[in-house]
Amino acid sequence: MTEFAGIRRDALHAERAAREAVSPRRRFENLLDRHESRLRRVAYGMLGDAHRVDDVLQEAFLKAYRSLPDRFDNERAEAAWLYRIVHRCCLDELRGRRRRREVAGVIELLAVDDDKDASLVVAGALAQLSERSRAVILLVDLIGLDYDTTALVLRIPRGTVASRLNVARGQLRKALG
Amino acid sequence: MSVELEDLVAPPPRERFREELWERAQLQDRRVARRWRLVAIAAMVIAGGALGTAGVLAFSSGDNAAGATTYDRTLSCPMAIQGGVPIARLSAHARYSFFNNGQNFSMVAFTGVLDKNGQGYAGLGAVRASYGFAMPSLCTAAKAVPLRPSGLKLYDVYTNGQAGLGGMDNGAQCFVGARATMRVHANIGRNDTPVSGQLALWTGKKLHPVAFVQWTPKRVAVYLSDDCHVQ
C-alpha cells in the first residue's frame, strides 16, 4: 500500500493554481456569453411562444450549470452539450403544453396580426412543422451548426440529419407560401 | 413580402434574466445544503449508536462493496515550527474545477494535515493509493482518538464545486503542541481509492481535539477548535 503518495503533489499543484482560478460560475457565464443569443433563437423557434422562452432557457441553463463538465474536448463538443440540454428542455415544455392542451401564443397572434411581422410569420410557419423537423432546420439553417454537431445534439446519425433537413426545408417553404 | 427563416428574431431577455438565474442557483444550493445537514445529523446519530454498541467492529467490518477495505491508523508526529510555534495546516475540499490561463484544471477531493510548506503529514484524497501518512517513519504509534467531532464546532460543509479550505487559500492554520496525534480512517473502494473517511487531529499532553473532517469526494464537513484560524 503506497501511503499518501500522489495526493500531495496534486493538492499542492492545484492549490497554487487555484489562487488565480476562475470560478465555475464565471466559466459558465463565459459559455452563455458566447451561445445565449443563438440558443434564444433556437428556443423561440422550437416553442413558438415568446413568453415562455426566458423560463425554459433559465431551466436549461440551471441544468447545464449543475452538470458543467470540467472540460470539453473541443468547441463542437461544448456546443453539442449545451444545445442538447436546451433542446431537451424545449421538448419537455412542448410535452407539458400538450398535456395542458395549450395553444402556442404565436398562432393566436398571427390570426390578428396578419403577416406584418416577419419574425412572427416565420414562428407561425415553424409551428406547423413537426418537432423533429423544426429542431433540425433551426440548428442547421438558422444557427449554422454543421451536420455532425447537429447529429450530436439530436443524437441521431448524420444521414438522418440530412434527410430530416430535406423534408423540413420543403415543409417550411410550403408553410411560408 | 418574402419571408425567410433568418427573419426569426428571438425576444430579448427580460430584465435581470442572468441575476434571476444565479439567484435560483443559490436557492438550490441552500436547499441542498439544508438536506445535507439533516442527513449529517441522522448519520451522526446512527454512527454514535453503532460505535456505542459495536465498538471496534464498526471499523473492522469495512465497506460492503466488492473489493472494499478499511484503512485506520493513528500516529503521533512531531510538528513543524512556523513563526516560532508549531502549526498544523488543514486542507479540506470536495472536487472542484477552475479555469486558468486558458486551461481547465480539475482539483481532486482531499483532506489533509500539512505544514507551512505544504508537506503532508496525513490525509486522504480521491486518488488511487492516496491515504494515510506521508512520513510514518518519523511518527510513533498512538492510541486511537475518536472519529467524531468531540465537541468541536462545525466550521463549514463543502460540496462539489466549492474551493473549501486550502483550495483557494492557505487552509486553516491550527496551533498545536510539539507533537500532534492524527487518525486517518478511510473506506477504500475499487482501485485502492478512498470513497469516504475521517481525519482527526488532536494535540496536547492531555489530548484535546483540534480539528475533525468528515470526508467524501462530494461532501466535506469540517469541525474546528478555537485554536484554528482561516486566512
Short mmCIF file of C-alpha atoms in Angstrom, two decimals:
data_model
loop_
_atom_site.label_atom_id
_atom_site.label_comp_id
_atom_site.label_asym_id
_atom_site.label_seq_id
_atom_site.Cartn_x
_atom_site.Cartn_y
_atom_site.Cartn_z
CA MET A 1 0.00 0.00 0.00
CA THR A 2 1.52 3.31 -1.04
CA GLU A 3 0.67 5.77 1.64
CA PHE A 4 -0.25 9.30 0.69
CA ALA A 5 1.77 9.09 -2.47
CA GLY A 6 0.24 11.08 -5.29
CA ILE A 7 -2.19 13.25 -3.45
CA ARG A 8 0.21 15.77 -2.03
CA ARG A 9 1.60 16.70 -5.41
CA ASP A 10 -1.89 17.02 -6.87
CA ALA A 11 -3.14 19.07 -3.98
CA LEU A 12 -0.21 21.45 -3.98
CA HIS A 13 -0.28 21.96 -7.70
CA ALA A 14 -3.98 22.68 -7.55
CA GLU A 15 -3.61 24.95 -4.55
CA ARG A 16 -1.07 27.11 -6.31
CA ALA A 17 -3.06 27.35 -9.49
CA ALA A 18 -6.35 27.82 -7.66
CA ARG A 19 -5.32 31.18 -6.30
CA GLU A 20 -5.60 32.61 -9.76
CA ALA A 21 -8.53 30.48 -10.65
CA VAL A 22 -11.72 31.31 -12.41
CA SER A 23 -14.83 30.06 -10.67
CA PRO A 24 -17.22 27.62 -12.36
CA ARG A 25 -19.77 30.41 -12.39
CA ARG A 26 -17.52 32.68 -14.40
CA ARG A 27 -16.73 29.80 -16.73
CA PHE A 28 -20.42 29.25 -17.28
CA GLU A 29 -21.09 32.97 -17.75
CA ASN A 30 -18.44 32.94 -20.44
CA LEU A 31 -20.17 29.99 -22.11
CA LEU A 32 -23.51 31.81 -22.04
CA ASP A 33 -21.98 34.98 -23.44
CA ARG A 34 -20.91 33.03 -26.49
CA HIS A 35 -24.05 30.97 -27.04
CA GLU A 36 -27.05 32.66 -25.43
CA SER A 37 -28.31 34.75 -28.34
CA ARG A 38 -28.32 31.76 -30.68
CA LEU A 39 -29.83 29.49 -28.04
CA ARG A 40 -32.55 32.07 -27.60
CA ARG A 41 -33.42 31.93 -31.29
CA VAL A 42 -33.49 28.14 -31.26
CA ALA A 43 -35.70 28.09 -28.17
CA TYR A 44 -38.08 30.64 -29.68
CA GLY A 45 -38.23 28.69 -32.93
CA MET A 46 -38.92 25.46 -31.08
CA LEU A 47 -41.51 26.87 -28.69
CA GLY A 48 -43.14 29.49 -30.89
CA ASP A 49 -44.08 31.36 -27.74
CA ALA A 50 -42.05 34.41 -26.81
CA HIS A 51 -43.44 34.43 -23.28
CA ARG A 52 -42.00 31.03 -22.40
CA VAL A 53 -38.51 31.45 -23.84
CA ASP A 54 -36.96 33.01 -20.73
CA ASP A 55 -38.36 30.42 -18.33
CA VAL A 56 -37.37 27.46 -20.47
CA LEU A 57 -33.88 28.86 -21.06
CA GLN A 58 -33.41 29.50 -17.37
CA GLU A 59 -34.37 25.94 -16.56
CA ALA A 60 -31.97 24.67 -19.21
CA PHE A 61 -29.12 26.91 -18.01
CA LEU A 62 -29.57 25.77 -14.44
CA LYS A 63 -29.37 22.15 -15.55
CA ALA A 64 -26.32 22.93 -17.65
CA TYR A 65 -24.60 24.79 -14.81
CA ARG A 66 -25.17 21.87 -12.45
CA SER A 67 -23.66 19.39 -14.86
CA LEU A 68 -20.94 21.61 -16.31
CA PRO A 69 -18.06 19.26 -17.21
CA ASP A 70 -14.52 20.11 -16.17
CA ARG A 71 -13.53 20.43 -19.79
CA PHE A 72 -14.71 19.86 -23.33
CA ASP A 73 -12.69 18.08 -25.97
CA ASN A 74 -13.40 20.82 -28.49
CA GLU A 75 -15.85 23.56 -29.41
CA ARG A 76 -18.14 21.13 -31.17
CA ALA A 77 -18.50 19.04 -28.03
CA GLU A 78 -19.21 22.16 -26.00
CA ALA A 79 -21.89 23.40 -28.40
CA ALA A 80 -23.48 19.97 -28.75
CA TRP A 81 -23.67 19.57 -24.98
CA LEU A 82 -25.32 22.97 -24.42
CA TYR A 83 -27.71 22.83 -27.38
CA ARG A 84 -28.77 19.32 -26.39
CA ILE A 85 -29.79 20.49 -22.92
CA VAL A 86 -31.76 23.42 -24.32
CA HIS A 87 -33.37 21.18 -26.93
CA ARG A 88 -34.44 18.65 -24.29
CA CYS A 89 -35.92 21.41 -22.13
CA CYS A 90 -37.87 22.75 -25.12
CA LEU A 91 -39.26 19.27 -25.79
CA ASP A 92 -40.24 18.95 -22.11
CA GLU A 93 -42.04 22.28 -22.33
CA LEU A 94 -43.87 21.23 -25.51
CA ARG A 95 -44.88 17.94 -23.93
CA GLY A 96 -46.20 19.77 -20.88
CA ARG A 97 -48.08 22.14 -23.13
CA ARG A 98 -49.71 19.24 -24.95
CA ARG A 99 -50.76 17.75 -21.62
CA ARG A 100 -52.26 21.09 -20.62
CA ARG A 101 -53.77 21.41 -24.10
CA GLU A 102 -52.40 24.88 -24.52
CA VAL A 103 -52.02 26.62 -27.86
CA ALA A 104 -48.81 28.42 -28.74
CA GLY A 105 -49.21 32.15 -28.28
CA VAL A 106 -47.74 32.97 -31.66
CA ILE A 107 -50.52 31.22 -33.57
CA GLU A 108 -53.13 33.33 -31.81
CA LEU A 109 -51.13 36.46 -32.55
CA LEU A 110 -50.87 35.57 -36.22
CA ALA A 111 -54.62 35.37 -36.53
CA VAL A 112 -54.96 39.04 -35.70
CA ASP A 113 -51.61 40.45 -36.78
CA ASP A 114 -51.69 39.02 -40.27
CA ASP A 115 -48.21 38.90 -41.79
CA LYS A 116 -46.89 42.29 -40.78
CA ASP A 117 -44.17 40.94 -38.57
CA ALA A 118 -41.82 38.67 -40.50
CA SER A 119 -40.49 37.10 -37.33
CA LEU A 120 -43.98 36.11 -36.25
CA VAL A 121 -44.71 34.73 -39.71
CA VAL A 122 -41.63 32.52 -39.51
CA ALA A 123 -42.50 31.42 -35.98
CA GLY A 124 -46.00 30.57 -37.15
CA ALA A 125 -44.67 28.60 -40.11
CA LEU A 126 -42.27 26.71 -37.88
CA ALA A 127 -45.13 25.84 -35.57
CA GLN A 128 -46.70 23.89 -38.44
CA LEU A 129 -43.64 21.65 -38.70
CA SER A 130 -43.09 18.58 -36.57
CA GLU A 131 -40.76 18.98 -33.58
CA ARG A 132 -38.14 16.84 -35.32
CA SER A 133 -38.20 18.93 -38.48
CA ARG A 134 -38.17 22.16 -36.51
CA ALA A 135 -35.14 21.14 -34.47
CA VAL A 136 -33.04 20.16 -37.43
CA ILE A 137 -33.85 23.20 -39.56
CA LEU A 138 -33.24 25.59 -36.67
CA LEU A 139 -29.90 24.04 -35.80
CA VAL A 140 -28.57 23.79 -39.33
CA ASP A 141 -30.19 26.55 -41.34
CA LEU A 142 -30.78 29.20 -38.67
CA ILE A 143 -27.85 28.72 -36.32
CA GLY A 144 -25.41 27.25 -38.79
CA LEU A 145 -24.33 24.13 -36.93
CA ASP A 146 -22.74 21.54 -39.18
CA TYR A 147 -24.34 18.15 -39.74
CA ASP A 148 -22.00 16.36 -37.34
CA THR A 149 -22.68 18.74 -34.44
CA THR A 150 -26.41 18.62 -35.14
CA ALA A 151 -26.22 14.83 -35.12
CA LEU A 152 -24.56 15.03 -31.70
CA VAL A 153 -27.19 17.43 -30.38
CA LEU A 154 -30.13 15.35 -31.54
CA ARG A 155 -28.36 12.03 -31.05
CA ILE A 156 -29.23 10.80 -34.50
CA PRO A 157 -26.99 9.63 -37.36
CA ARG A 158 -25.56 12.21 -39.72
CA GLY A 159 -27.56 10.78 -42.62
CA THR A 160 -30.78 11.22 -40.68
CA VAL A 161 -29.91 14.88 -40.15
CA ALA A 162 -29.59 15.30 -43.92
CA SER A 163 -32.86 13.55 -44.72
CA ARG A 164 -34.82 15.35 -42.00
CA LEU A 165 -33.40 18.64 -43.15
CA ASN A 166 -34.50 17.97 -46.69
CA VAL A 167 -38.05 17.23 -45.55
CA ALA A 168 -38.07 20.22 -43.16
CA ARG A 169 -36.94 22.67 -45.85
CA GLY A 170 -39.76 21.53 -48.11
CA GLN A 171 -42.32 21.82 -45.33
CA LEU A 172 -41.14 25.29 -44.32
CA ARG A 173 -41.16 26.53 -47.91
CA LYS A 174 -44.73 25.34 -48.22
CA ALA A 175 -45.73 26.88 -44.89
CA LEU A 176 -44.21 30.23 -45.79
CA GLY A 177 -46.10 30.14 -49.04
CA MET B 1 -43.43 40.12 -48.77
CA SER B 2 -40.71 37.49 -48.98
CA VAL B 3 -40.11 35.92 -45.61
CA GLU B 4 -37.21 33.63 -44.76
CA LEU B 5 -36.09 31.60 -41.81
CA GLU B 6 -33.39 34.17 -40.99
CA ASP B 7 -36.15 36.68 -40.23
CA LEU B 8 -36.85 34.85 -36.99
CA VAL B 9 -35.91 37.23 -34.19
CA ALA B 10 -35.87 35.94 -30.64
CA PRO B 11 -37.43 38.05 -27.91
CA PRO B 12 -34.85 39.91 -25.83
CA PRO B 13 -34.14 38.52 -22.37
CA ARG B 14 -36.25 40.01 -19.65
CA GLU B 15 -34.61 42.39 -17.22
CA ARG B 16 -32.49 40.67 -14.59
CA PHE B 17 -32.50 37.40 -16.54
CA ARG B 18 -28.97 36.47 -15.52
CA GLU B 19 -29.40 37.74 -11.96
CA GLU B 20 -32.52 35.60 -11.62
CA LEU B 21 -30.58 32.62 -12.94
CA TRP B 22 -27.90 32.95 -10.27
CA GLU B 23 -30.45 33.63 -7.56
CA ARG B 24 -32.20 30.39 -8.47
CA ALA B 25 -28.86 28.56 -8.46
CA GLN B 26 -28.08 29.88 -4.97
CA LEU B 27 -31.52 28.94 -3.74
CA GLN B 28 -30.98 25.40 -4.99
CA ASP B 29 -27.59 25.33 -3.24
CA ARG B 30 -29.15 26.35 0.04
CA ARG B 31 -31.84 23.68 -0.29
CA VAL B 32 -29.22 21.02 -0.97
CA ALA B 33 -27.12 22.23 1.99
CA ARG B 34 -30.17 22.03 4.25
CA ARG B 35 -30.84 18.47 3.08
CA TRP B 36 -27.20 17.54 3.72
CA ARG B 37 -27.32 18.95 7.22
CA LEU B 38 -30.32 16.77 8.01
CA VAL B 39 -28.58 13.72 6.54
CA ALA B 40 -25.43 14.53 8.53
CA ILE B 41 -27.38 14.75 11.77
CA ALA B 42 -29.10 11.46 11.03
CA ALA B 43 -25.78 9.83 10.11
CA MET B 44 -24.13 11.04 13.31
CA VAL B 45 -26.97 9.65 15.41
CA ILE B 46 -26.69 6.30 13.62
CA ALA B 47 -22.87 6.28 13.85
CA GLY B 48 -23.00 7.15 17.53
CA GLY B 49 -25.35 4.27 18.17
CA ALA B 50 -23.21 1.86 16.16
CA LEU B 51 -20.00 2.85 17.95
CA GLY B 52 -21.63 2.57 21.33
CA THR B 53 -22.88 -0.93 20.73
CA ALA B 54 -20.49 -2.45 18.25
CA GLY B 55 -17.25 -0.78 19.37
CA VAL B 56 -14.30 -1.82 17.27
CA LEU B 57 -16.48 -3.80 14.90
CA ALA B 58 -17.51 -0.52 13.35
CA PHE B 59 -14.01 -0.13 11.94
CA SER B 60 -13.06 -3.68 11.17
CA SER B 61 -16.15 -4.50 9.16
CA GLY B 62 -15.23 -2.10 6.34
CA ASP B 63 -17.26 -1.28 3.28
CA ASN B 64 -19.75 -3.73 1.88
CA ALA B 65 -18.80 -3.02 -1.72
CA ALA B 66 -16.86 -5.68 -3.58
CA GLY B 67 -13.13 -5.28 -3.06
CA ALA B 68 -13.61 -2.58 -0.42
CA THR B 69 -11.37 -2.39 2.64
CA THR B 70 -10.85 -0.05 5.54
CA TYR B 71 -7.72 1.82 6.46
CA ASP B 72 -7.45 3.06 10.03
CA ARG B 73 -4.26 4.29 11.64
CA THR B 74 -3.37 6.69 14.42
CA LEU B 75 0.12 8.17 14.75
CA SER B 76 1.74 10.87 16.83
CA CYS B 77 4.05 13.07 14.76
CA PRO B 78 6.42 15.97 15.53
CA MET B 79 5.03 19.21 14.14
CA ALA B 80 6.95 21.82 12.14
CA ILE B 81 7.54 25.26 13.65
CA GLN B 82 6.10 28.26 11.85
CA GLY B 83 6.75 31.74 13.22
CA GLY B 84 8.12 30.29 16.44
CA VAL B 85 5.22 27.98 17.22
CA PRO B 86 4.15 24.57 15.91
CA ILE B 87 1.39 24.98 13.36
CA ALA B 88 -0.70 22.42 11.52
CA ARG B 89 -2.37 23.47 8.32
CA LEU B 90 -5.65 21.80 7.49
CA SER B 91 -6.81 21.44 3.92
CA ALA B 92 -10.31 20.11 3.14
CA HIS B 93 -12.37 20.32 0.00
CA ALA B 94 -14.53 18.32 -2.35
CA ARG B 95 -13.83 18.07 -6.05
CA TYR B 96 -13.87 21.31 -7.95
CA SER B 97 -12.53 22.76 -11.13
CA PHE B 98 -11.29 26.08 -12.31
CA PHE B 99 -10.10 27.77 -15.43
CA ASN B 100 -6.74 29.48 -15.55
CA ASN B 101 -4.63 30.85 -18.38
CA GLY B 102 -6.79 29.19 -21.00
CA GLN B 103 -6.73 25.81 -19.32
CA ASN B 104 -9.24 23.91 -17.22
CA PHE B 105 -7.93 22.37 -14.02
CA SER B 106 -9.69 19.73 -12.01
CA MET B 107 -8.85 19.52 -8.33
CA VAL B 108 -9.37 16.21 -6.59
CA ALA B 109 -11.36 15.99 -3.37
CA PHE B 110 -8.90 15.94 -0.50
CA THR B 111 -8.39 16.49 3.18
CA GLY B 112 -5.07 16.52 4.94
CA VAL B 113 -2.84 17.97 7.63
CA LEU B 114 0.13 19.79 6.10
CA ASP B 115 2.93 22.01 7.29
CA LYS B 116 3.60 25.59 6.16
CA ASN B 117 5.37 24.37 3.03
CA GLY B 118 2.58 22.06 2.05
CA GLN B 119 4.47 18.97 3.18
CA GLY B 120 1.83 16.46 4.15
CA TYR B 121 1.56 14.68 7.46
CA ALA B 122 -1.63 12.75 6.99
CA GLY B 123 -4.68 12.77 4.80
CA LEU B 124 -6.84 11.14 2.23
CA GLY B 125 -7.96 12.09 -1.23
CA ALA B 126 -9.93 10.76 -4.17
CA VAL B 127 -6.85 9.48 -5.95
CA ARG B 128 -5.56 5.93 -6.10
CA ALA B 129 -3.46 4.91 -3.07
CA SER B 130 -3.69 8.37 -1.56
CA TYR B 131 -4.49 7.91 2.08
CA GLY B 132 -2.59 7.54 5.30
CA PHE B 133 0.61 9.17 6.48
CA ALA B 134 3.32 10.78 4.39
CA MET B 135 6.22 10.18 6.78
CA PRO B 136 5.19 7.32 9.09
CA SER B 137 8.82 6.60 10.00
CA LEU B 138 9.05 9.97 11.82
CA CYS B 139 5.92 9.24 13.84
CA THR B 140 5.11 6.85 16.63
CA ALA B 141 2.05 4.68 17.10
CA ALA B 142 -0.56 6.27 19.31
CA LYS B 143 -3.81 5.35 20.96
CA ALA B 144 -6.75 5.93 18.62
CA VAL B 145 -8.60 9.20 19.04
CA PRO B 146 -12.37 9.30 18.46
CA LEU B 147 -13.74 9.58 14.95
CA ARG B 148 -16.30 12.21 15.74
CA PRO B 149 -16.26 15.99 16.27
CA SER B 150 -15.83 15.52 20.05
CA GLY B 151 -17.27 18.91 20.89
CA LEU B 152 -15.68 20.83 18.02
CA LYS B 153 -17.86 23.36 16.27
CA LEU B 154 -18.97 22.74 12.69
CA TYR B 155 -17.00 25.27 10.67
CA ASP B 156 -18.41 24.59 7.23
CA VAL B 157 -19.61 21.96 4.77
CA TYR B 158 -18.14 21.94 1.28
CA THR B 159 -19.66 20.22 -1.69
CA ASN B 160 -18.58 19.65 -5.27
CA GLY B 161 -17.51 22.81 -6.97
CA GLN B 162 -16.58 24.67 -3.79
CA ALA B 163 -12.94 25.50 -3.19
CA GLY B 164 -13.19 24.74 0.54
CA LEU B 165 -10.20 25.07 2.84
CA GLY B 166 -6.79 25.07 1.22
CA GLY B 167 -8.16 25.26 -2.28
CA MET B 168 -8.21 28.97 -2.89
CA ASP B 169 -6.50 29.92 0.38
CA ASN B 170 -3.91 28.58 2.80
CA GLY B 171 -6.39 26.45 4.69
CA ALA B 172 -6.99 26.53 8.41
CA GLN B 173 -3.89 27.24 10.48
CA CYS B 174 -4.14 25.46 13.82
CA PHE B 175 -1.92 25.98 16.84
CA VAL B 176 -0.73 22.62 18.11
CA GLY B 177 1.84 21.27 20.55
CA ALA B 178 5.27 19.92 19.65
CA ARG B 179 3.55 16.69 18.69
CA ALA B 180 0.10 16.05 17.31
CA THR B 181 -1.90 12.88 17.12
CA MET B 182 -3.60 12.23 13.83
CA ARG B 183 -6.00 9.50 12.93
CA VAL B 184 -6.88 8.65 9.34
CA HIS B 185 -9.82 6.39 8.74
CA ALA B 186 -10.65 5.65 5.12
CA ASN B 187 -13.08 3.34 3.41
CA ILE B 188 -11.23 2.17 0.34
CA GLY B 189 -13.18 1.36 -2.78
CA ARG B 190 -12.13 -0.23 -6.02
CA ASN B 191 -8.75 0.76 -7.48
CA ASP B 192 -7.44 1.45 -3.99
CA THR B 193 -9.21 4.84 -3.94
CA PRO B 194 -10.86 6.23 -0.80
CA VAL B 195 -14.61 6.61 -1.08
CA SER B 196 -15.19 8.14 2.35
CA GLY B 197 -13.34 8.68 5.59
CA GLN B 198 -12.49 10.82 8.57
CA LEU B 199 -9.45 12.74 9.66
CA ALA B 200 -8.98 13.66 13.32
CA LEU B 201 -6.28 15.97 14.69
CA TRP B 202 -5.62 16.07 18.44
CA THR B 203 -2.79 17.57 20.44
CA GLY B 204 -1.58 18.43 23.96
CA LYS B 205 -0.28 16.46 26.92
CA LYS B 206 -3.86 15.85 27.89
CA LEU B 207 -5.04 15.19 24.37
CA HIS B 208 -7.76 17.52 23.16
CA PRO B 209 -9.37 17.78 19.72
CA VAL B 210 -8.17 20.46 17.29
CA ALA B 211 -9.85 19.55 14.04
CA PHE B 212 -12.05 16.86 12.60
CA VAL B 213 -13.08 16.26 9.00
CA GLN B 214 -15.85 14.03 7.76
CA TRP B 215 -14.90 13.40 4.16
CA THR B 216 -16.41 12.00 0.99
CA PRO B 217 -15.34 13.02 -2.51
CA LYS B 218 -18.54 15.02 -2.93
CA ARG B 219 -19.03 16.45 0.52
CA VAL B 220 -16.64 17.54 3.23
CA ALA B 221 -17.71 18.65 6.71
CA VAL B 222 -15.05 20.49 8.73
CA TYR B 223 -15.06 20.93 12.51
CA LEU B 224 -12.53 23.26 14.07
CA SER B 225 -11.50 24.35 17.54
CA ASP B 226 -10.80 27.93 18.54
CA ASP B 227 -7.10 27.19 18.02
CA CYS B 228 -7.68 27.20 14.25
CA HIS B 229 -7.79 30.30 12.08
CA VAL B 230 -8.77 30.55 8.45
CA GLN B 231 -6.90 33.14 6.39
#
